[in-house]
Amino acid sequence: MAAKSFFITTAIDYTNAAPHLGHAYEKVLADTLVRWRRLCGVPAYFLTGVDQHGQKVQMAAQREGIEPSTYAARETAKFLALWETLGLSNDGWAETTHPAHKRVVQGCLQKLYSQGELYKASYSGFYSVRQEQFLTDKDRLPDGTFGTEWGQVVELAEDNWYFPLTKHKDWLVRLLKSRQLVFPDFRQQELLNAAEKISCDLCISRPRERLSWGIPLPFDENYVTYVWFDALINYISFAGYRPMGETGAEFDGLPTFNSLWPADFHLIGKDILIPAHGIYWLIMLHALGFTDEQMPGFLVHGFWNMGGARMSKSTGNIADPATLATQYSPDALRYYLMRDIATGQDADFNAERLILRYNADLANDLGNLVNRTLSMANRYRAGILQPTSKNLPFTSELAKAIVALPERVATEMERHHVHAALEAINELVTRCNGFIEIAAPWKLAKDPSPEASSNLDATLGLLTDAIRILAILISPVLPRPAAEIISQLGLEPSKELVFQRAKLGLLPEGHRVGTPRPVFPRIESAESSK
Ligand code: ME8
C-alpha cells in the first residue's frame, strides 16, 4: 500500500460574495505549507474549494433575482480565477454541488440514520437568518436581546432532524484531554472548555419550503441538509471516502481515501473552530465510525483586520485580493500575506506596508543581491565560477551563516512560522549585501595579486551559491521568482528546487551563470512617487 501523503485542507469559502483578503491569506498559507512539504520530498495533497449551498447563497441569489446555482457558479469562477492568479498548487478542488460530494453527504446521513444516530423533534424558538442556526438563551446579551452578529433574528416553530452531540460529549472531552489535535495550543484548551459545556444537540435539517438550496436528506424528502453538515463532509468526500461503498462515474479521479486520511491539518480561521470543526466535525467523524487515531489535526489562523476592526462588507472596510494582485503583483501579495502576520495571530492590513515590505525585502535586498552578483560574475569572470569548497578565511564567516540557514528555516516552517522563516531568509540576504560592500569585488578585480584573484573567485562563488540556497528556501512562498532566479543562475528549477540541495558547494566546477533580469520590479507607490 502506498505511504500516506501529508494531507492539508483549507476551509471552503462561502460563494455568497467574491473572495476577500482573509480567504486569500488562508489559501496562500496552505499553499506555502504544502509546497514546503513537497520541497522536502514528502508526498503531499492539498485540497481547497468552495461552500456553495445554504441560506446565505440562496438569499444573495434572491436579491439579484437569479437561481442559486447560477449565482454560486458565478462566484465560484471568481475564486478559481484568483487562485490561478495567486499560483495555488492545490491537487483537489471541492465544490459542494459536485455529484460525488452530494452522494457522500447523503451516504453519511443514511449511515447515521440507519445506526439510529439521528432523531426528529419539534422546536420553537429564535433563529438567526445570517448564521443559519437556532439561538438559545445563552446567546442573549445581558439586556435580553440578541447581538448584531446574529443579523436578523426571527421566531420559528419547526419539526427538524437532530444529531445528538450530547451523547458524544464525554468521548470528545476524553479525546481532547488525551491528544493534541489543535495548534496553537491555547485553541485546544478553548475547544476543551467548549466541549465540556455541550448541552444541546445539533439541528441538521432545514425544511425545504424555507430553504431549497441544499442537499436533500435521503430519508426525508421534505428537508435539505444544514449547510455545515454538508460542507464539513467535503474533507472526506473529496479525499475518496465512500460511506456506503458508493460507486459511479462521478467518483472518477478522486484520490484513494487511505492514502490521505487522516488530514494532517484542516487549516481554518479562528472563528470556525468552535463549534463547527472542533465539536460538530469531530463528533460526526466519531459517529461515522472513525477511530481516535483517525481524527484530523487543526491549524487555526488569526484574522486580517482593517484599522483594528474586522473586515466587513457592510462597513465597506474590505481589501480586495484580486485588485491588490493586479495593482502590486501576485508575488507582492503572497509575500506580504506570509511576512506580515504571525500564524495564529491577527494582523492589520495596510497597503503601504505591503509596498514597503516588497520594496525593502525583495526589490532592494534579494533582487539587488541577485542582480549585483550576476552582473559582477559576468563582468569580472565572464560568468564562470569556481567552486566554493575552498573555504577561504576571507569568506568563512559568511559561509557559516549560509550553512546555518536551511536548518533554521526548516525549524520555523515545521512550526508553521512562515513569517519567522522569511525573516531569517531576509537576514541572510542583508548579510550577503553587507559582505559585498566589505569584500568590494570591484576593488579585488583591479588588484593583480593572486590572493585578490582567489578572494574574488571565493566571493562570487559563495554569493552565487547563497542565492541558489535562498531561492530554494523562499520557493514555497514565492515559487515563480524562485524558479526565475534559479534559471538566471543557469540551473534547472525542477532539479534545483529541492530542500536537499540547500547546501553549500553544490555548484559544478566552472559553472556558467546567466545574465540578470529584474525579478522584483520596484513598486512605485502614490506616496513614494510624490
Ligand atoms: O466559514 N482574516 O466560509 P467563509 C483571515 N464556508 N481569515 C478570514 C477572515 C479574515 N478577515 N475572514 C474569514 C466559512 N476568514 C465556511 C467554512 S469549512 C467546511 C466551511 C476565514 O467564507 C475563515 O476563518 O466565511 C474561514 O477559515 C475562511 O476564511 C472561509 O470563511
Coordinates of N, CA, C and O and ligand atoms in Angstrom, one line a residue, residues 10-18 20-27 50-53 56 79 96 227-228 230-235 267-273 276-277 281 300-306 309-312 318 341 345-347, ligand 1:
T10 N -8.1 23.4 3.4 CA -8.5 24.7 3.9 C -10.0 24.7 4.2 O -10.7 23.8 3.7
A11 N -10.5 25.8 4.8 CA -11.9 25.9 4.9 C -12.4 26.1 3.4 O -11.6 26.6 2.6
I12 N -13.6 25.7 3.2 CA -14.2 26.0 1.8 C -15.0 27.3 2.0 O -15.8 27.4 2.9
D13 N -14.8 28.2 1.1 CA -15.3 29.6 1.2 C -16.7 29.7 0.7 O -17.1 29.1 -0.3
Y14 N -17.5 30.5 1.5 CA -18.9 30.7 1.0 C -18.9 31.4 -0.3 O -18.1 32.4 -0.5
T15 N -19.8 31.0 -1.2 CA -19.8 31.7 -2.5 C -21.0 32.7 -2.5 O -21.6 32.9 -3.5
N16 N -21.2 33.3 -1.4 CA -22.3 34.3 -1.4 C -21.7 35.7 -1.8 O -22.4 36.7 -2.0
A17 N -20.4 35.8 -2.0 CA -19.7 37.0 -2.4 C -18.4 36.6 -3.0 O -17.9 35.5 -2.8
A18 N -17.7 37.6 -3.6 CA -16.3 37.4 -4.1 C -15.3 37.2 -3.0 O -15.6 37.5 -1.8
H20 N -12.3 37.5 -0.3 CA -11.7 38.7 0.3 C -10.3 38.3 0.8 O -9.8 37.2 0.6
L21 N -9.6 39.3 1.4 CA -8.2 39.0 1.8 C -8.0 37.9 2.7 O -7.0 37.2 2.6
G22 N -9.0 37.7 3.6 CA -8.9 36.6 4.6 C -8.9 35.2 3.8 O -8.1 34.3 4.2
H23 N -9.7 35.1 2.8 CA -9.7 33.9 2.0 C -8.4 33.7 1.3 O -7.8 32.6 1.3
A24 N -7.9 34.8 0.8 CA -6.6 34.7 0.0 C -5.5 34.3 1.0 O -4.6 33.5 0.7
Y25 N -5.5 34.9 2.2 CA -4.4 34.6 3.2 C -4.4 33.1 3.5 O -3.4 32.4 3.5
E26 N -5.6 32.6 3.8 CA -5.6 31.1 4.2 C -5.2 30.2 3.1 O -4.4 29.2 3.4
K27 N -5.6 30.5 1.9 CA -5.2 29.6 0.8 C -3.7 29.7 0.5 O -3.0 28.7 0.2
V50 N -14.9 25.5 -2.4 CA -16.0 26.4 -2.1 C -17.2 25.8 -1.5 O -17.6 24.6 -1.9
D51 N -17.9 26.5 -0.7 CA -19.1 26.1 0.0 C -20.3 26.8 -0.6 O -20.5 27.9 -0.5
Q52 N -21.0 26.0 -1.5 CA -21.9 26.6 -2.4 C -23.4 26.6 -1.9 O -24.2 27.4 -2.5
H53 N -23.7 25.7 -1.0 CA -25.1 25.7 -0.6 C -25.4 26.6 0.5 O -24.6 27.3 1.0
K56 N -27.2 31.6 2.9 CA -26.5 32.8 2.5 C -26.5 33.0 1.0 O -26.7 34.0 0.5
F79 N -13.4 32.8 -7.4 CA -12.4 32.1 -6.5 C -11.4 31.4 -7.4 O -10.2 31.6 -7.2
T96 N -19.2 22.0 -3.4 CA -20.2 21.1 -2.7 C -21.4 20.8 -3.6 O -22.2 19.9 -3.2
V227 N -26.2 23.5 6.1 CA -25.0 23.8 5.3 C -23.7 23.3 5.9 O -22.8 22.8 5.3
W228 N -23.6 23.4 7.3 CA -22.3 22.9 7.9 C -22.1 21.4 7.8 O -21.0 20.9 7.6
D230 N -23.2 19.6 5.5 CA -22.8 19.3 4.1 C -21.4 19.7 3.9 O -20.5 18.9 3.4
A231 N -21.0 20.9 4.3 CA -19.7 21.5 4.0 C -18.5 20.7 4.6 O -17.5 20.4 4.0
L232 N -18.7 20.3 5.9 CA -17.6 19.7 6.6 C -17.2 18.3 5.9 O -16.1 17.9 5.9
I233 N -18.2 17.7 5.4 CA -18.0 16.4 4.7 C -17.1 16.5 3.5 O -16.5 15.5 3.1
N234 N -16.9 17.7 3.0 CA -16.0 17.9 1.8 C -14.6 17.3 2.1 O -14.0 16.8 1.2
Y235 N -14.2 17.4 3.4 CA -12.8 16.9 3.7 C -12.7 15.5 3.4 O -11.5 15.0 3.2
L267 N -6.7 23.6 7.8 CA -6.3 25.0 8.1 C -7.6 25.8 8.1 O -8.3 25.8 7.1
I268 N -7.9 26.4 9.2 CA -9.1 27.2 9.3 C -8.9 28.5 10.1 O -7.9 28.6 10.9
G269 N -9.8 29.4 10.0 CA -9.7 30.7 10.8 C -10.3 30.4 12.2 O -11.0 29.4 12.4
K270 N -9.9 31.3 13.1 CA -10.3 31.2 14.5 C -11.8 31.2 14.7 O -12.2 30.7 15.8
D271 N -12.6 31.7 13.8 CA -14.0 31.8 14.0 C -14.7 30.5 13.8 O -15.9 30.4 14.2
I272 N -14.1 29.5 13.2 CA -14.8 28.3 12.8 C -14.3 27.1 13.5 O -14.6 26.0 13.1
L273 N -13.4 27.2 14.5 CA -13.0 26.1 15.3 C -14.1 25.6 16.2 O -14.5 24.4 16.2
A276 N -18.0 24.6 14.9 CA -18.2 23.8 13.7 C -17.1 22.7 13.6 O -17.5 21.5 13.4
H277 N -15.8 23.0 13.6 CA -14.9 22.0 13.4 C -14.6 21.1 14.6 O -14.5 19.9 14.6
W281 N -17.7 18.6 13.7 CA -16.9 17.7 12.8 C -16.3 16.5 13.5 O -16.4 15.3 13.0
V300 N -5.0 26.6 13.3 CA -6.0 27.7 13.4 C -5.3 29.0 13.2 O -4.4 29.3 14.0
H301 N -5.7 29.8 12.2 CA -5.0 31.0 12.0 C -5.8 32.2 12.5 O -7.0 32.1 12.7
G302 N -5.2 33.4 12.5 CA -5.9 34.6 13.0 C -6.5 35.3 11.9 O -6.6 34.8 10.7
F303 N -6.9 36.6 12.1 CA -7.6 37.4 11.2 C -6.8 38.6 10.7 O -6.1 39.2 11.5
W304 N -7.1 38.9 9.5 CA -6.6 40.2 8.9 C -7.7 41.2 9.2 O -8.9 41.0 8.8
N305 N -7.3 42.3 9.9 CA -8.3 43.4 10.2 C -7.9 44.6 9.3 O -6.9 44.6 8.7
M306 N -8.8 45.6 9.4 CA -8.5 46.9 8.7 C -8.7 47.9 9.8 O -9.8 48.0 10.4
A309 N -10.3 46.9 13.1 CA -11.6 46.3 13.1 C -11.7 45.1 12.1 O -10.9 45.1 11.1
R310 N -12.6 44.2 12.3 CA -12.7 43.0 11.4 C -13.2 43.5 10.0 O -14.0 44.4 10.0
M311 N -12.6 43.0 9.0 CA -13.1 43.4 7.6 C -14.5 43.0 7.5 O -14.9 41.8 7.8
S312 N -15.3 43.9 7.0 CA -16.7 43.5 6.8 C -17.3 44.3 5.6 O -17.0 45.5 5.5
I318 N -12.9 46.7 3.4 CA -12.5 45.4 2.8 C -11.3 45.6 1.9 O -11.3 46.6 1.2
I341 N 2.3 38.7 9.1 CA 1.3 38.1 10.2 C 2.0 36.9 10.8 O 2.7 36.1 10.0
Q345 N -2.0 34.5 15.0 CA -2.3 35.8 15.5 C -3.0 36.6 14.4 O -3.1 36.3 13.3
D346 N -3.5 37.8 14.9 CA -4.2 38.7 14.0 C -3.2 39.7 13.4 O -2.1 39.9 14.0
A347 N -3.5 40.4 12.4 CA -2.7 41.5 11.9 C -3.6 42.5 11.2 O -4.7 42.2 10.9
Ligands
ME8_1 O1 -16.7 29.9 7.3 N1 -8.9 37.0 8.0 O2 -16.7 30.3 5.0 P1 -16.1 31.8 5.0 C1 -8.5 35.8 7.9 N2 -18.0 28.2 4.5 N3 -9.3 34.7 7.6 C2 -10.6 35.0 7.5 C3 -11.1 36.3 7.6 C4 -10.2 37.4 7.8 N4 -10.5 38.6 7.9 N5 -12.4 36.3 7.3 C5 -12.7 34.9 7.1 C6 -16.9 29.6 6.1 N6 -11.6 34.2 7.2 C7 -17.5 28.2 5.8 C8 -16.4 27.2 6.0 S1 -15.4 24.7 6.0 C9 -16.0 23.2 6.0 C10 -16.8 25.8 5.8 C11 -11.5 32.7 7.0 O3 -16.1 32.2 3.5 C12 -12.5 32.0 7.9 O4 -12.0 31.9 9.2 O5 -16.9 32.7 5.9 C13 -12.5 30.7 7.2 O6 -11.5 29.8 7.6 C14 -12.4 31.0 5.7 O7 -11.9 32.4 5.7 C15 -13.7 30.9 5.0 O8 -14.7 31.8 5.6

